[in-house]
Amino acid sequence: MKKSLLVHLSLLSSIFFYFTLLIPSNAVSSCDGPCQTLDDCDGQLICINGKCSDDPDGGAHTCSGGSSPSPPMDGCRSSGTLTCNGNTYPTYTCSPPESSSTGAKLTLNNFSEGGDGGAPSECDESYHAKTELVVALSTGWYAGGSKCGQMIRITAATGSSVTAKVVDECDSEHGCDGEHAYQPPCENNVVDGSDAVWEALGLDKDKGVESVKWSMA
């Protein structure tokens, strides 16, 4: 009788353990854990490229060591996040401070109809050919359109430079919709240049991103 009871208890314990595996968990992920949205990550971590990581502009360093909050070096904090195709991206309403030689990432954009930019350029509601020396600036540098039509000088690491006209915003706050050609929001330090800009600087367009300096011309 005792043996039979022990067998039954053992079976019940096994069944209970099996069903606990089937019940979904509400646990959140820590550093480098899998995620789909911001809610999947613990504490101040954010979801970047499917993994929980430190917010690069949040100040905390949970994953990289140290936890004393401090403002970002450029004074520009992320204003939130936007999830696109399962990946979460930081959004910004600001950009690093401008100077006579502001560091930036030069990216490649097709401003023509049907190109990367989606809608017509914001400054003039027009499309622009690949042969035109035109750029879009991250939201903070675009400054609500105050730089529309102005010329900026872009200088590559090789020393070559070119002047180009500001015709659009590289939106750091919104994205992943038809207006933005379903692209994620721009980083906050981007000069988005046409083919002509890249060619004038002698840069390899296949790379897609280059470090440059820029200033008002």
PDB file of C-alpha atoms in Angstrom, residues 71-150:
ATOM      1  CA  PRO A  71      24.493  62.523 -19.015  1.00  0.00           C
ATOM      2  CA  PRO A  72      25.645  61.524 -22.509  1.00  0.00           C
ATOM      3  CA  MET A  73      28.881  63.129 -23.620  1.00  0.00           C
ATOM      4  CA  ASP A  74      27.154  65.154 -26.353  1.00  0.00           C
ATOM      5  CA  GLY A  75      24.293  66.265 -24.077  1.00  0.00           C
ATOM      6  CA  CYS A  76      21.682  64.597 -26.288  1.00  0.00           C
ATOM      7  CA  ARG A  77      19.554  61.901 -24.644  1.00  0.00           C
ATOM      8  CA  SER A  78      17.270  59.501 -26.461  1.00  0.00           C
ATOM      9  CA  SER A  79      13.663  60.671 -26.321  1.00  0.00           C
ATOM     10  CA  GLY A  80      12.236  57.128 -26.531  1.00  0.00           C
ATOM     11  CA  THR A  81      12.276  54.035 -28.708  1.00  0.00           C
ATOM     12  CA  LEU A  82      10.595  52.827 -31.880  1.00  0.00           C
ATOM     13  CA  THR A  83      10.119  49.156 -32.795  1.00  0.00           C
ATOM     14  CA  CYS A  84      10.543  48.257 -36.451  1.00  0.00           C
ATOM     15  CA  ASN A  85      10.362  44.720 -37.817  1.00  0.00           C
ATOM     16  CA  GLY A  86      11.093  43.241 -34.394  1.00  0.00           C
ATOM     17  CA  ASN A  87      14.052  45.533 -33.673  1.00  0.00           C
ATOM     18  CA  THR A  88      13.929  48.459 -31.248  1.00  0.00           C
ATOM     19  CA  TYR A  89      15.727  51.709 -32.090  1.00  0.00           C
ATOM     20  CA  PRO A  90      16.351  54.814 -29.960  1.00  0.00           C
ATOM     21  CA  THR A  91      14.669  58.024 -31.139  1.00  0.00           C
ATOM     22  CA  TYR A  92      15.999  61.568 -30.772  1.00  0.00           C
ATOM     23  CA  THR A  93      14.761  65.139 -30.995  1.00  0.00           C
ATOM     24  CA  CYS A  94      18.300  66.504 -30.614  1.00  0.00           C
ATOM     25  CA  SER A  95      21.753  66.129 -32.168  1.00  0.00           C
ATOM     26  CA  PRO A  96      25.293  66.680 -30.847  1.00  0.00           C
ATOM     27  CA  PRO A  97      26.347  70.340 -30.569  1.00  0.00           C
ATOM     28  CA  GLU A  98      27.529  71.972 -33.786  1.00  0.00           C
ATOM     29  CA  SER A  99      30.993  73.435 -34.210  1.00  0.00           C
ATOM     30  CA  SER A 100      33.315  74.541 -36.995  1.00  0.00           C
ATOM     31  CA  SER A 101      34.123  70.831 -37.464  1.00  0.00           C
ATOM     32  CA  THR A 102      31.223  68.686 -36.291  1.00  0.00           C
ATOM     33  CA  GLY A 103      31.745  64.926 -36.381  1.00  0.00           C
ATOM     34  CA  ALA A 104      29.066  62.955 -38.232  1.00  0.00           C
ATOM     35  CA  LYS A 105      28.229  59.731 -40.017  1.00  0.00           C
ATOM     36  CA  LEU A 106      27.838  60.203 -43.751  1.00  0.00           C
ATOM     37  CA  THR A 107      25.202  57.837 -45.132  1.00  0.00           C
ATOM     38  CA  LEU A 108      24.015  57.296 -48.686  1.00  0.00           C
ATOM     39  CA  ASN A 109      20.534  58.320 -49.798  1.00  0.00           C
ATOM     40  CA  ASN A 110      18.641  58.284 -53.076  1.00  0.00           C
ATOM     41  CA  PHE A 111      16.574  61.492 -53.145  1.00  0.00           C
ATOM     42  CA  SER A 112      14.912  60.666 -56.485  1.00  0.00           C
ATOM     43  CA  GLU A 113      11.325  59.474 -56.840  1.00  0.00           C
ATOM     44  CA  GLY A 114      11.024  55.864 -55.701  1.00  0.00           C
ATOM     45  CA  GLY A 115      14.365  56.096 -53.884  1.00  0.00           C
ATOM     46  CA  ASP A 116      15.381  55.617 -50.267  1.00  0.00           C
ATOM     47  CA  GLY A 117      13.834  58.839 -49.031  1.00  0.00           C
ATOM     48  CA  GLY A 118      10.209  57.862 -49.648  1.00  0.00           C
ATOM     49  CA  ALA A 119       8.350  61.182 -49.820  1.00  0.00           C
ATOM     50  CA  PRO A 120       9.703  64.258 -51.638  1.00  0.00           C
ATOM     51  CA  SER A 121      12.347  66.301 -49.830  1.00  0.00           C
ATOM     52  CA  GLU A 122      10.809  68.293 -46.995  1.00  0.00           C
ATOM     53  CA  CYS A 123      12.424  71.641 -47.766  1.00  0.00           C
ATOM     54  CA  ASP A 124      11.096  72.083 -51.298  1.00  0.00           C
ATOM     55  CA  GLU A 125       8.594  69.218 -51.731  1.00  0.00           C
ATOM     56  CA  SER A 126      10.673  68.006 -54.669  1.00  0.00           C
ATOM     57  CA  TYR A 127      12.678  64.964 -55.656  1.00  0.00           C
ATOM     58  CA  HIS A 128      16.361  65.342 -56.530  1.00  0.00           C
ATOM     59  CA  ALA A 129      18.512  63.482 -59.051  1.00  0.00           C
ATOM     60  CA  LYS A 130      21.481  61.411 -57.964  1.00  0.00           C
ATOM     61  CA  THR A 131      23.721  63.957 -59.712  1.00  0.00           C
ATOM     62  CA  GLU A 132      22.676  66.804 -57.379  1.00  0.00           C
ATOM     63  CA  LEU A 133      24.852  67.742 -54.400  1.00  0.00           C
ATOM     64  CA  VAL A 134      22.164  67.524 -51.713  1.00  0.00           C
ATOM     65  CA  VAL A 135      21.922  66.224 -48.143  1.00  0.00           C
ATOM     66  CA  ALA A 136      19.488  65.555 -45.324  1.00  0.00           C
ATOM     67  CA  LEU A 137      20.434  66.286 -41.698  1.00  0.00           C
ATOM     68  CA  SER A 138      19.439  64.484 -38.499  1.00  0.00           C
ATOM     69  CA  THR A 139      16.470  66.030 -36.712  1.00  0.00           C
ATOM     70  CA  GLY A 140      18.459  68.112 -34.210  1.00  0.00           C
ATOM     71  CA  TRP A 141      20.760  69.608 -36.847  1.00  0.00           C
ATOM     72  CA  TYR A 142      17.853  70.122 -39.257  1.00  0.00           C
ATOM     73  CA  ALA A 143      16.368  72.338 -36.535  1.00  0.00           C
ATOM     74  CA  GLY A 144      12.804  72.415 -37.782  1.00  0.00           C
ATOM     75  CA  GLY A 145      13.850  73.350 -41.306  1.00  0.00           C
ATOM     76  CA  SER A 146      15.946  76.384 -40.356  1.00  0.00           C
ATOM     77  CA  LYS A 147      18.825  75.055 -42.496  1.00  0.00           C
ATOM     78  CA  CYS A 148      16.680  74.430 -45.590  1.00  0.00           C
ATOM     79  CA  GLY A 149      18.433  75.672 -48.728  1.00  0.00           C
ATOM     80  CA  GLN A 150      21.671  76.423 -46.879  1.00  0.00           C
TER      81      GLN A 150
END
